[in-house]
Short mmCIF file of C-alpha atoms in Angstrom, two decimals:
data_model
loop_
_atom_site.label_atom_id
_atom_site.label_comp_id
_atom_site.label_asym_id
_atom_site.label_seq_id
_atom_site.Cartn_x
_atom_site.Cartn_y
_atom_site.Cartn_z
CA MET P 1 -179.59 -2.40 -5.39
CA TRP P 2 -178.14 -4.93 -2.79
CA ALA P 3 -174.60 -3.82 -3.80
CA ILE P 4 -175.36 -0.24 -3.21
CA ILE P 5 -177.02 -0.90 0.20
CA LYS P 6 -174.09 -2.78 1.21
CA LYS P 7 -171.51 -0.19 0.12
CA GLU P 8 -173.49 2.57 1.77
CA VAL P 9 -174.04 1.01 5.06
CA LYS P 10 -170.22 0.16 5.05
CA THR P 11 -169.27 3.77 4.28
CA TYR P 12 -171.52 5.01 7.16
CA PHE P 13 -169.38 3.13 9.33
CA PHE P 14 -166.02 3.71 7.75
CA SER P 15 -166.59 7.32 8.15
CA PRO P 16 -167.45 8.93 11.55
CA ILE P 17 -170.81 9.82 10.40
CA GLY P 18 -172.59 6.48 11.27
CA TYR P 19 -171.01 6.46 14.82
CA VAL P 20 -171.71 10.08 15.34
CA PHE P 21 -175.20 9.50 14.46
CA ILE P 22 -175.66 6.68 16.55
CA GLY P 23 -173.74 8.01 19.47
CA SER P 24 -175.36 11.49 19.66
CA PHE P 25 -178.71 9.91 19.15
CA LEU P 26 -178.24 7.39 22.09
CA LEU P 27 -176.67 10.01 24.32
CA MET P 28 -179.51 12.35 23.90
CA SER P 29 -182.16 9.76 24.34
CA SER P 30 -180.34 8.36 27.35
CA PHE P 31 -180.50 11.80 28.73
CA PHE P 32 -184.31 12.11 28.23
CA PHE P 33 -185.04 8.73 29.47
CA TYR P 34 -183.10 9.64 32.63
CA GLN P 35 -184.97 12.81 32.95
CA TYR P 36 -188.50 11.15 32.35
CA ILE P 37 -188.13 8.61 34.95
CA PHE P 38 -186.41 10.68 37.81
CA ALA P 39 -187.59 14.21 37.21
CA TYR P 40 -191.10 13.51 35.98
CA GLY P 41 -191.86 9.99 37.11
CA TYR P 42 -193.18 8.77 33.76
CA ILE P 43 -192.53 5.18 33.35
CA GLU P 44 -193.44 4.74 29.71
CA TYR P 45 -191.28 3.63 26.95
CA SER P 46 -193.31 5.68 24.22
CA TYR P 47 -192.94 9.02 25.88
CA LEU P 48 -189.21 8.85 25.12
CA PHE P 49 -190.16 9.06 21.56
CA TYR P 50 -191.71 12.49 21.72
CA TYR P 51 -188.27 14.00 22.39
CA THR P 52 -186.26 11.49 20.12
CA SER P 53 -188.51 12.23 17.27
CA GLU P 54 -187.75 15.99 17.69
CA LEU P 55 -184.01 15.10 18.12
CA LEU P 56 -184.28 13.25 14.84
CA THR P 57 -185.26 16.37 12.91
CA PHE P 58 -181.64 17.78 13.43
CA THR P 59 -179.74 14.52 13.22
CA VAL P 60 -181.22 12.92 10.20
CA ALA P 61 -179.42 15.55 8.06
CA LEU P 62 -176.14 14.06 9.11
CA LEU P 63 -177.09 10.68 7.26
CA THR P 64 -178.51 12.25 4.12
CA MET P 65 -176.71 15.39 3.45
CA GLY P 66 -173.96 13.58 1.53
CA MET P 67 -176.05 10.98 -0.12
CA PHE P 68 -175.88 12.44 -3.59
CA SER P 69 -174.09 15.88 -3.16
CA SER P 70 -170.70 14.21 -2.30
CA GLU P 71 -170.99 11.68 -4.98
CA ARG P 72 -171.49 14.46 -7.46
CA LYS P 73 -168.71 16.62 -5.86
CA ASN P 74 -166.20 13.57 -6.07
CA GLY P 75 -167.41 12.59 -9.51
CA THR P 76 -168.15 9.23 -8.29
CA GLU P 77 -171.68 9.98 -9.63
CA THR P 78 -170.23 8.78 -13.08
CA LEU P 79 -169.55 5.55 -11.71
CA LEU P 80 -172.85 4.96 -10.54
CA LEU P 81 -174.68 6.38 -13.61
CA THR P 82 -172.48 4.51 -16.04
CA SER P 83 -172.92 1.09 -14.40
CA PRO P 84 -175.67 -1.21 -15.35
CA ARG P 85 -177.85 -0.01 -12.61
CA SER P 86 -181.15 1.91 -12.96
CA ILE P 87 -181.57 5.31 -11.31
CA ILE P 88 -184.44 3.91 -9.46
CA SER P 89 -182.21 1.06 -7.83
CA ILE P 90 -179.47 3.72 -6.87
CA VAL P 91 -181.80 6.05 -5.20
CA MET P 92 -183.68 3.21 -3.36
CA GLY P 93 -180.36 1.55 -2.47
CA LYS P 94 -179.20 4.82 -0.78
CA PHE P 95 -182.66 5.24 1.02
CA LEU P 96 -182.51 1.74 2.47
CA ALA P 97 -178.87 2.04 3.54
CA ALA P 98 -179.75 5.24 5.67
CA LEU P 99 -182.98 3.47 7.05
CA ILE P 100 -180.93 0.58 8.15
CA VAL P 101 -178.62 2.83 10.03
CA ILE P 102 -181.51 4.30 11.87
CA LEU P 103 -183.09 0.97 12.46
CA ILE P 104 -179.92 -0.21 14.06
CA THR P 105 -180.16 2.82 16.38
CA GLU P 106 -183.81 1.93 17.11
CA VAL P 107 -182.82 -1.62 18.07
CA PHE P 108 -180.26 -0.15 20.49
CA SER P 109 -182.96 2.27 22.08
CA LEU P 110 -185.00 -1.01 22.98
CA ILE P 111 -182.54 -1.11 25.99
CA TYR P 112 -184.73 1.42 27.54
CA TYR P 113 -187.74 -0.79 26.98
CA VAL P 114 -186.13 -3.57 28.59
CA ILE P 115 -185.04 -1.50 31.62
CA ILE P 116 -188.63 -0.43 31.98
CA CYS P 117 -189.88 -3.94 31.71
CA ILE P 118 -187.32 -5.13 34.39
CA PHE P 119 -188.48 -2.51 36.88
CA ALA P 120 -192.22 -3.12 36.09
CA GLY P 121 -191.78 -6.71 36.47
CA GLY P 122 -192.90 -7.93 33.22
CA ILE P 123 -193.79 -6.76 29.63
CA THR P 124 -195.84 -3.37 29.84
CA GLY P 125 -197.59 -1.49 27.23
CA LEU P 126 -196.61 -3.74 24.42
CA THR P 127 -199.26 -2.33 21.88
CA VAL P 128 -198.16 1.19 22.57
CA THR P 129 -194.51 0.48 22.10
CA LEU P 130 -195.18 -1.32 18.94
CA SER P 131 -197.29 1.38 17.34
CA THR P 132 -194.72 3.96 18.39
CA LEU P 133 -191.72 2.06 17.00
CA LEU P 134 -193.81 1.77 13.59
CA GLY P 135 -194.47 5.49 13.86
CA PHE P 136 -191.06 6.02 14.35
CA VAL P 137 -189.81 4.08 11.30
CA LEU P 138 -192.51 5.79 9.10
CA LEU P 139 -191.17 9.22 10.45
CA THR P 140 -187.49 8.49 9.75
CA MET P 141 -188.55 7.16 6.26
CA SER P 142 -190.22 10.49 5.38
CA TYR P 143 -187.37 12.44 6.79
CA ILE P 144 -184.67 10.44 4.89
CA ALA P 145 -186.65 10.72 1.61
CA PHE P 146 -186.73 14.51 2.25
CA GLY P 147 -183.10 14.83 2.95
CA MET P 148 -182.15 12.66 0.14
CA PHE P 149 -184.17 14.86 -2.21
CA ILE P 150 -182.31 18.01 -0.77
CA SER P 151 -179.08 16.35 -1.13
CA SER P 152 -179.77 15.55 -4.81
CA LEU P 153 -180.31 19.10 -5.68
CA THR P 154 -176.77 20.48 -4.56
CA GLU P 155 -173.17 19.60 -4.81
CA ASN P 156 -172.44 20.87 -1.36
CA GLN P 157 -173.04 18.64 1.57
CA ILE P 158 -173.07 21.55 4.06
CA ILE P 159 -175.75 23.41 2.19
CA ALA P 160 -177.58 20.21 1.76
CA GLY P 161 -177.51 19.51 5.44
CA VAL P 162 -178.52 22.98 6.61
CA VAL P 163 -181.49 23.35 4.14
CA THR P 164 -182.63 19.87 5.38
CA ILE P 165 -182.56 20.94 9.00
CA ILE P 166 -184.26 24.43 8.35
CA LEU P 167 -187.13 22.93 6.33
CA LEU P 168 -187.62 20.14 8.52
CA LEU P 169 -187.77 22.58 11.49
CA ALA P 170 -190.08 24.56 9.59
CA SER P 171 -192.46 21.62 9.00
CA TRP P 172 -192.31 20.79 12.71
CA PHE P 173 -193.45 24.44 13.81
CA LEU P 174 -195.72 25.19 11.06
CA PRO P 175 -198.67 23.28 12.54
CA ASP P 176 -198.71 25.67 15.41
CA MET P 177 -199.61 28.63 12.95
CA SER P 178 -202.37 26.88 11.13
CA SER P 179 -203.83 23.45 11.23
CA ALA P 180 -203.71 23.53 7.34
CA PHE P 181 -200.03 22.52 7.63
CA ASN P 182 -200.61 19.47 9.49
CA VAL P 183 -200.48 17.34 6.52
CA ILE P 184 -197.00 18.59 5.50
CA SER P 185 -195.51 17.96 9.14
CA PRO P 186 -194.16 14.49 9.50
CA LEU P 187 -193.54 15.12 13.34
CA TYR P 188 -197.38 16.17 13.64
CA GLN P 189 -198.24 12.94 11.99
CA PHE P 190 -196.02 11.02 14.28
CA GLN P 191 -197.14 12.27 17.41
CA LYS P 192 -200.50 10.21 16.74
CA PHE P 193 -198.58 7.03 17.15
CA PRO P 194 -197.64 6.95 20.76
CA GLU P 195 -201.22 7.34 21.88
CA GLY P 196 -201.59 3.58 21.36
CA ILE P 197 -204.07 3.46 18.56
CA PHE P 198 -202.98 2.58 15.09
CA PRO P 199 -203.71 5.65 13.02
CA ILE P 200 -204.23 4.73 9.39
CA ASN P 201 -204.66 8.27 8.09
CA GLU P 202 -201.25 9.22 9.50
CA THR P 203 -199.69 6.02 8.29
CA ILE P 204 -200.71 6.76 4.86
CA THR P 205 -199.65 10.33 4.96
CA LEU P 206 -196.08 9.39 6.00
CA LEU P 207 -195.85 6.84 3.38
CA THR P 208 -197.18 9.31 0.70
CA GLN P 209 -194.46 11.86 1.85
CA THR P 210 -191.67 9.08 1.53
CA ALA P 211 -192.99 8.00 -1.82
CA LEU P 212 -193.27 11.66 -3.20
CA PHE P 213 -189.76 12.66 -2.15
CA ILE P 214 -188.04 9.27 -3.38
CA LEU P 215 -189.80 10.02 -6.71
CA LEU P 216 -188.70 13.67 -6.82
CA THR P 217 -185.23 12.32 -6.27
CA ILE P 218 -185.42 10.06 -9.08
CA VAL P 219 -186.94 12.76 -11.35
CA VAL P 220 -183.98 15.08 -10.35
CA LEU P 221 -181.41 12.67 -11.37
CA GLN P 222 -183.10 11.71 -14.58
CA ARG P 223 -183.47 15.31 -15.47
CA ARG P 224 -179.98 16.11 -14.81
CA LYS P 225 -178.70 13.36 -17.16
CA ASN P 226 -180.84 15.08 -19.94
CA LEU P 227 -179.86 18.53 -19.34
CA LYS P 228 -176.07 18.25 -19.25
CA MET K 1 -167.72 10.21 -24.19
CA SER K 2 -170.31 10.60 -21.57
CA ILE K 3 -173.07 10.18 -24.01
CA ILE K 4 -171.53 6.86 -25.10
CA THR K 5 -171.25 5.68 -21.51
CA GLY K 6 -174.82 6.63 -20.90
CA PHE K 7 -173.93 9.27 -18.41
CA THR K 8 -175.59 11.95 -20.50
CA GLU K 9 -178.48 11.62 -22.71
CA PRO K 10 -177.82 12.61 -26.48
CA THR K 11 -179.80 15.45 -27.82
CA GLN K 12 -179.40 14.11 -31.29
CA GLY K 13 -178.34 10.83 -32.69
CA LYS K 14 -177.80 7.56 -31.10
CA VAL K 15 -175.20 5.34 -29.71
CA GLU K 16 -175.20 1.61 -30.25
CA ILE K 17 -172.74 -0.67 -28.31
CA ASN K 18 -172.64 -4.33 -29.66
CA GLY K 19 -176.17 -3.77 -31.04
CA TYR K 20 -177.72 -2.23 -27.80
CA ASN K 21 -178.87 1.30 -27.81
CA VAL K 22 -177.48 3.04 -24.86
CA SER K 23 -180.46 5.20 -24.07
CA LYS K 24 -183.17 2.39 -24.73
CA LYS K 25 -181.47 -0.80 -23.62
CA ALA K 26 -179.39 1.03 -21.27
CA LYS K 27 -178.76 -2.07 -18.89
CA LYS K 28 -177.49 -4.25 -21.49
CA ALA K 29 -175.41 -1.65 -23.36
CA LYS K 30 -173.74 -0.48 -20.17
CA ARG K 31 -172.77 -4.20 -19.34
CA GLU K 32 -170.64 -4.17 -22.28
CA ILE K 33 -168.58 -0.87 -21.17
CA GLY K 34 -165.90 -0.27 -18.89
CA TYR K 35 -165.39 3.23 -18.43
CA MET K 36 -162.46 4.97 -16.77
CA PRO K 37 -163.43 8.69 -16.35
CA GLU K 38 -160.70 11.48 -16.82
CA THR K 39 -160.95 12.47 -13.20
CA THR K 40 -160.64 8.88 -11.78
CA PRO K 41 -163.51 9.34 -9.27
CA LEU K 42 -162.82 6.81 -6.45
CA TYR K 43 -164.29 6.22 -3.03
CA ASN K 44 -161.57 7.55 -0.70
CA GLU K 45 -162.77 5.70 2.34
CA LEU K 46 -162.62 2.24 0.63
CA THR K 47 -159.68 0.19 0.04
CA PRO K 48 -158.87 -0.84 -3.59
CA LYS K 49 -160.09 -4.20 -2.97
CA GLU K 50 -163.34 -3.18 -1.62
CA PHE K 51 -163.72 -0.53 -4.46
CA ILE K 52 -163.18 -3.16 -7.06
CA GLN K 53 -165.51 -5.40 -5.35
CA TYR K 54 -168.15 -2.92 -5.22
CA MET K 55 -167.72 -2.10 -8.91
CA ALA K 56 -168.11 -5.88 -9.62
CA GLU K 57 -171.22 -6.10 -7.69
CA LEU K 58 -172.66 -2.96 -9.45
CA LYS K 59 -171.87 -4.69 -12.69
CA GLY K 60 -173.40 -7.87 -11.77
CA VAL K 61 -170.45 -10.04 -11.76
CA PRO K 62 -171.92 -13.36 -10.54
CA ARG K 63 -171.07 -14.29 -7.00
CA LYS K 64 -169.21 -17.55 -7.84
CA THR K 65 -166.65 -16.09 -10.09
CA ARG K 66 -166.48 -12.57 -8.25
CA LYS K 67 -163.47 -13.39 -6.21
CA GLN K 68 -161.51 -14.73 -8.93
CA GLU K 69 -162.58 -11.84 -11.28
CA ILE K 70 -161.42 -9.29 -8.56
CA GLU K 71 -158.02 -11.08 -8.15
CA ARG K 72 -157.59 -11.29 -11.96
CA VAL K 73 -158.09 -7.61 -12.28
CA MET K 74 -155.83 -6.63 -9.50
CA GLN K 75 -153.04 -8.57 -10.99
CA ALA K 76 -153.70 -7.14 -14.40
CA VAL K 77 -153.16 -3.59 -13.23
CA ASN K 78 -150.55 -4.79 -10.69
CA ILE K 79 -152.13 -3.22 -7.47
CA ALA K 80 -152.04 -6.41 -5.27
CA ASP K 81 -149.49 -4.94 -3.03
CA VAL K 82 -151.63 -1.93 -1.94
CA LYS K 83 -154.91 -3.87 -1.97
CA ASN K 84 -155.73 -3.17 1.54
CA ARG K 85 -154.69 0.50 2.04
CA LEU K 86 -157.18 3.11 1.92
CA ILE K 87 -157.53 4.77 -1.44
CA ARG K 88 -157.14 8.15 0.08
CA ASN K 89 -153.51 7.29 0.90
CA LEU K 90 -152.51 6.09 -2.45
CA SER K 91 -150.38 7.81 -4.99
CA ARG K 92 -151.83 9.30 -8.19
CA GLY K 93 -150.46 6.27 -10.25
CA TYR K 94 -151.97 3.80 -7.97
CA LYS K 95 -155.38 5.53 -8.05
CA GLN K 96 -155.28 5.58 -11.67
CA ARG K 97 -154.65 1.92 -11.81
CA VAL K 98 -157.34 1.27 -9.26
CA SER K 99 -159.68 3.25 -11.52
CA LEU K 100 -158.57 1.23 -14.51
CA ALA K 101 -159.16 -1.94 -12.52
CA GLY K 102 -162.87 -0.66 -11.87
CA ALA K 103 -163.36 -0.31 -15.62
CA LEU K 104 -161.72 -3.70 -16.25
CA VAL K 105 -163.72 -5.73 -13.75
CA GLY K 106 -166.29 -8.04 -15.27
CA ASN K 107 -164.48 -8.30 -18.59
CA PRO K 108 -166.57 -5.79 -20.49
CA LYS K 109 -165.88 -5.89 -24.24
CA VAL K 110 -165.66 -2.26 -24.91
CA LEU K 111 -163.23 -0.22 -22.69
CA ILE K 112 -163.55 3.43 -22.73
CA LEU K 113 -160.48 5.30 -21.38
CA ASP K 114 -160.63 9.00 -20.84
CA GLU K 115 -156.98 10.42 -20.68
CA PRO K 116 -155.66 7.36 -18.65
CA THR K 117 -152.09 8.62 -18.55
CA VAL K 118 -152.44 12.20 -17.41
CA GLY K 119 -150.51 13.23 -14.41
CA LEU K 120 -148.34 10.12 -14.10
CA ASP K 121 -144.67 9.83 -13.95
CA PRO K 122 -142.70 8.52 -17.07
CA LYS K 123 -142.34 5.10 -15.70
CA GLN K 124 -146.13 4.84 -14.84
CA VAL K 125 -147.02 6.27 -18.17
CA THR K 126 -145.06 3.53 -20.16
CA GLN K 127 -146.67 0.89 -17.69
CA ILE K 128 -150.19 1.99 -18.20
CA ARG K 129 -149.46 2.20 -22.21
CA ASP K 130 -148.27 -1.06 -22.17
CA LEU K 131 -151.19 -2.41 -20.21
CA ILE K 132 -153.72 -0.67 -22.70
CA LYS K 133 -151.78 -2.25 -25.61
CA SER K 134 -152.15 -5.54 -24.22
CA LEU K 135 -155.73 -4.94 -23.41
CA GLY K 136 -156.26 -4.10 -26.96
CA LYS K 137 -155.67 -7.62 -27.89
CA ASN K 138 -159.02 -8.91 -26.26
CA HIS K 139 -160.94 -5.67 -25.90
CA THR K 140 -162.05 -2.82 -28.04
CA VAL K 141 -160.43 0.16 -26.52
CA LEU K 142 -161.65 3.69 -27.18
CA LEU K 143 -158.97 5.95 -25.75
CA SER K 144 -159.34 9.81 -25.51
CA SER K 145 -156.13 11.72 -25.11
CA HIS K 146 -154.57 15.04 -25.85
CA ILE K 147 -150.98 13.54 -25.90
CA LEU K 148 -150.85 12.66 -29.61
CA SER K 149 -147.48 10.75 -29.61
CA GLU K 150 -149.23 8.59 -27.09
CA VAL K 151 -151.99 7.99 -29.55
CA SER K 152 -149.67 7.19 -32.46
CA GLN K 153 -148.03 4.78 -30.25
CA ILE K 154 -150.96 2.73 -28.97
CA CYS K 155 -153.87 3.31 -31.36
CA LYS K 156 -154.85 1.67 -34.52
CA LYS K 157 -157.27 4.01 -35.68
CA VAL K 158 -157.61 7.73 -34.84
CA ILE K 159 -160.75 9.83 -34.93
CA ILE K 160 -160.25 13.66 -34.71
CA ILE K 161 -163.23 15.70 -33.53
CA ASN K 162 -163.17 19.49 -33.64
CA LYS K 163 -166.14 21.28 -32.21
CA GLY K 164 -168.44 18.39 -32.46
CA LYS K 165 -167.60 17.73 -35.95
CA LEU K 166 -165.78 14.88 -37.20
CA ILE K 167 -162.73 15.75 -39.10
CA ALA K 168 -160.75 12.53 -39.82
CA VAL K 169 -161.13 8.73 -39.35
CA ASP K 170 -157.89 6.95 -40.31
CA SER K 171 -154.86 4.99 -39.09
CA PRO K 172 -152.32 7.34 -37.40
CA LYS K 173 -149.90 6.34 -40.26
CA ASN K 174 -152.05 7.34 -42.94
CA LEU K 175 -152.67 10.71 -41.43
CA GLU K 176 -149.05 11.43 -40.86
CA ASN K 177 -148.35 10.53 -44.50
CA LYS K 178 -151.12 12.62 -45.87
CA THR K 179 -149.49 15.83 -44.42
CA GLU K 180 -146.04 14.89 -45.78
CA LYS K 181 -146.18 16.70 -48.87
CA GLU K 182 -142.43 17.15 -49.41
CA ASN K 183 -139.17 15.81 -47.92
CA ILE K 184 -137.62 18.01 -45.39
CA LEU K 185 -134.05 17.61 -44.17
CA LEU K 186 -132.50 19.14 -41.13
CA VAL K 187 -128.76 19.98 -41.56
CA THR K 188 -126.55 21.33 -38.82
CA VAL K 189 -123.34 22.54 -40.36
CA GLU K 190 -120.17 24.65 -39.59
CA ASP K 191 -120.08 27.17 -42.30
CA SER K 192 -117.99 30.07 -41.41
CA GLU K 193 -117.85 31.66 -44.76
CA ASN K 194 -121.68 31.59 -45.34
CA LYS K 195 -121.42 29.95 -48.65
CA ILE K 196 -124.06 27.26 -47.93
CA GLU K 197 -126.79 28.89 -50.02
CA ASP K 198 -124.66 29.24 -53.01
CA VAL K 199 -123.61 25.67 -52.72
CA ALA K 200 -127.11 24.52 -52.19
CA LYS K 201 -128.25 26.21 -55.52
CA ARG K 202 -125.92 23.70 -57.39
CA ILE K 203 -127.85 20.75 -56.14
CA LYS K 204 -130.88 20.47 -58.54
CA ASP K 205 -133.52 18.88 -56.46
CA ILE K 206 -133.48 21.43 -53.55
CA ASN K 207 -136.45 23.52 -53.58
CA LYS K 208 -135.62 25.68 -50.71
CA ILE K 209 -133.22 26.33 -48.00
CA LYS K 210 -133.95 28.08 -44.76
CA LEU K 211 -131.89 28.97 -41.68
CA VAL K 212 -133.66 27.46 -38.62
CA LYS K 213 -131.33 28.63 -35.80
CA THR K 214 -127.75 29.39 -34.99
CA LEU K 215 -126.46 27.07 -32.13
CA SER K 216 -124.31 28.41 -29.33
CA ASP K 217 -121.12 26.63 -30.65
CA GLY K 218 -121.45 28.53 -33.93
CA THR K 219 -122.86 25.89 -36.06
CA LYS K 220 -126.03 26.50 -37.87
CA GLN K 221 -129.18 24.62 -38.47
CA TYR K 222 -130.99 24.69 -42.00
CA SER K 223 -134.12 23.03 -43.14
CA ILE K 224 -133.68 21.94 -46.65
CA SER K 225 -136.83 21.01 -48.68
CA SER K 226 -136.81 18.85 -51.78
CA LYS K 227 -139.22 17.17 -54.10
CA ASP K 228 -141.24 14.30 -52.96
CA ASP K 229 -139.55 10.80 -53.49
CA THR K 230 -136.10 11.96 -54.06
CA ASP K 231 -133.35 11.32 -51.53
CA ILE K 232 -130.56 14.01 -51.77
CA ARG K 233 -128.94 13.13 -48.53
CA LYS K 234 -125.86 11.54 -50.51
CA GLU K 235 -125.55 14.59 -53.04
CA ILE K 236 -125.83 16.95 -49.94
CA PHE K 237 -123.06 15.29 -48.15
CA SER K 238 -120.55 14.91 -51.08
CA THR K 239 -121.08 18.60 -52.32
CA PHE K 240 -121.03 20.17 -49.01
CA ALA K 241 -117.89 18.16 -48.20
CA LYS K 242 -116.16 19.29 -51.46
CA ASN K 243 -116.92 22.96 -50.49
CA GLU K 244 -115.63 22.41 -47.20
CA ILE K 245 -118.83 22.72 -45.11
CA THR K 246 -118.61 20.28 -42.25
CA ILE K 247 -121.80 18.49 -41.74
CA PHE K 248 -122.58 17.84 -37.97
CA GLU K 249 -125.82 16.43 -38.32
CA LEU K 250 -128.21 15.33 -41.09
CA LYS K 251 -131.52 13.97 -40.48
CA LYS K 252 -134.97 13.73 -42.11
CA ALA K 253 -137.86 15.60 -40.47
CA GLU K 254 -140.75 13.31 -40.18
CA ALA K 255 -144.27 14.59 -39.94
CA SER K 256 -145.89 13.78 -36.82
CA LEU K 257 -149.39 13.12 -35.80
CA GLU K 258 -149.32 16.59 -34.37
CA ASP K 259 -148.68 18.04 -37.65
CA ALA K 260 -151.50 16.15 -39.11
CA PHE K 261 -153.64 17.22 -36.29
CA LEU K 262 -152.92 20.84 -36.65
CA ASP K 263 -153.19 20.71 -40.43
CA LEU K 264 -156.63 19.11 -40.34
CA ILE K 265 -157.95 21.41 -37.45
CA ASN K 266 -156.70 24.54 -39.34
CA ASN K 267 -158.40 23.63 -42.54
CA GLN K 268 -161.50 23.13 -40.92
CA GLN K 269 -161.40 26.05 -38.62
CA GLU K 270 -161.52 28.62 -41.53
CA GLU K 271 -165.11 27.91 -42.61
CA PRO K 272 -166.90 27.59 -39.34
CA GLU K 273 -165.17 30.70 -37.88
CA LYS K 274 -166.34 32.58 -40.96
CA THR K 275 -169.89 31.21 -40.28
CA LYS K 276 -169.72 32.16 -36.74
CA GLU K 277 -168.91 35.60 -37.51
CA GLU K 278 -171.66 35.78 -39.79
CA ILE K 279 -173.87 34.57 -37.49
CA LYS K 280 -172.79 37.04 -35.05
CA GLN K 281 -173.25 39.83 -37.63
CA GLU K 282 -176.72 38.57 -38.36
CA LYS K 283 -177.59 38.47 -34.71
CA LYS K 284 -176.29 42.07 -34.39
CA GLU K 285 -178.35 43.28 -37.42
CA ASN K 286 -181.38 41.42 -36.05
CA LYS K 287 -180.95 43.09 -32.79
CA GLU K 288 -180.56 46.42 -34.22
CA LYS K 289 -183.55 46.14 -36.31
CA GLN K 290 -185.58 44.90 -33.37
CA LYS K 291 -184.25 47.95 -31.50
CA LYS K 292 -185.12 50.33 -34.25
CA GLU K 293 -188.56 48.89 -34.37
CA LYS K 294 -189.06 49.20 -30.65
CA GLN K 295 -187.87 52.76 -30.80
CA ASP K 296 -190.09 53.44 -33.85
CA LYS K 297 -192.97 51.78 -31.89
CA LYS K 298 -192.07 54.03 -28.66
CA ALA K 299 -191.92 57.03 -30.73
CA GLU K 300 -195.24 56.18 -32.26
CA LYS K 301 -196.88 55.72 -28.89
CA ILE K 302 -195.34 58.93 -27.48
CA LYS K 303 -196.65 60.62 -30.63
CA LYS K 304 -200.17 59.19 -30.10
CA ASN K 305 -200.12 59.96 -26.41
CA GLU K 306 -199.23 63.46 -27.11
CA GLU K 307 -201.74 63.77 -29.76
CA GLN K 308 -204.36 62.49 -27.30
CA LYS K 309 -203.16 64.75 -24.63
CA SER K 310 -203.46 67.77 -26.99
CA LYS K 311 -206.79 66.52 -27.98
CA LYS K 312 -207.96 66.18 -24.49
CA THR K 313 -206.47 69.59 -23.67
CA GLU K 314 -208.12 71.10 -26.72
CA LYS K 315 -211.36 69.32 -25.61
CA ASN K 316 -211.08 70.63 -22.14
CA LYS K 317 -210.20 74.09 -23.47
CA LYS K 318 -213.35 73.68 -25.58
CA LYS K 319 -215.25 72.68 -22.44
CA GLY K 320 -213.93 75.34 -20.38
CA GLY K 321 -214.64 77.80 -23.23
CA ASP K 322 -218.33 76.48 -23.41
CA LYS K 323 -218.68 77.01 -19.68
#
């Protein structure tokens, strides 16, 4: 698994994808940060994440769209599946690699927190910050697992990317129509975290979503092996 | 091949590699295999060195020996001079060798090579063939190829599979010999008076003489078949010379592996093709039967409906009449 994580992270940064992802993400969040402080006067780190989490809906597909689809298209899938690695470790390796890239971004975004702390003259709102960060990690996990699942279904990166974005967008807006959709919306679940109370229900929901889609990806790959 | 390597699950039967069942003990079985797929899939964004390193890590080559192993493999396939260039920019021949290196790393006991020389220039082809030959000393090499001359050069044992059925398992020489039923000689002669057939009749052992082609310089090439185990070249030479037929070329036509292959496939094809046609016919008949049955049923239904309708109308009429 470690070999796969290492190689995947490497390829994210050998190709423009990794930089585009981190760059666009930080650019947009800088913009939001600026706007919050100067236009609205909110001096709180966690507010930033309301917007950046929405931004993630669009950008996460950048990381996940090629995960399995490009391997299948290039035929490199053969190399993975004929190596003495189990499908579980292949899927987990790819999942964790994408997660690492997002965690790197998150570490960068701590700059805003530092800036706020400097201006506030000390550490402020630590619990809210921590809970927001945790929520954000859970949200990205759920998103990555979903994108990975979509990527395992098709051979075409673009289709995987577009479908991922559309379905994630749908899950974002569905709770507006009926509260019955709250459970399937990762973004809705996340928005409890910046309130500063550690929400157990939402944590479990997000983790379940993650596990579900990782499992589905494994099933898809295993089935394809049997159906060829 | 993809079943042997564990890429696809078998629907029937099983594959064992050095005693490990590929679908049940996948990890152990796969560790024994080095597989080079036909399309030579590679990660274009990596360099050969990184690619081989990745393959080594995937195959679980221990960290201590990994560096040495990578160096060894790169030397074996001779790609050390391009090891730091992106695979994307390499020529086809280099890519092929990088892919082979990926299969070799970890020193697996069984090497499975799917058409390793396709798309290479003649020099690279001979290089790769030599490499495979030398690998055959320490590994079991399973090579799939459509180039039969290559097979007869490299391989010690040939397995011919047609439409999923095993036709022949033998050494290439034995296969060639099997199809060689009679001696065939190819003779190119200058024979302006066209008396070669008469002359040929005088030689006892000749079974048949056939014109193959007339060459541009006026000479003609004939194929002469004779009984097995007789060599009539001497006799042909002397009698042709006496009758003023000049021999330009005289050689023995050898049966190649290709002939053996075609022979085997043709022999085998006759049967399944017939059965296929039969199956088709059966299917057709069945379909027709089903159609007929359906039509009959429809007709019956329509009849019934009509009867019911007519009954109803009669009833209505009766009712109407009653009223």
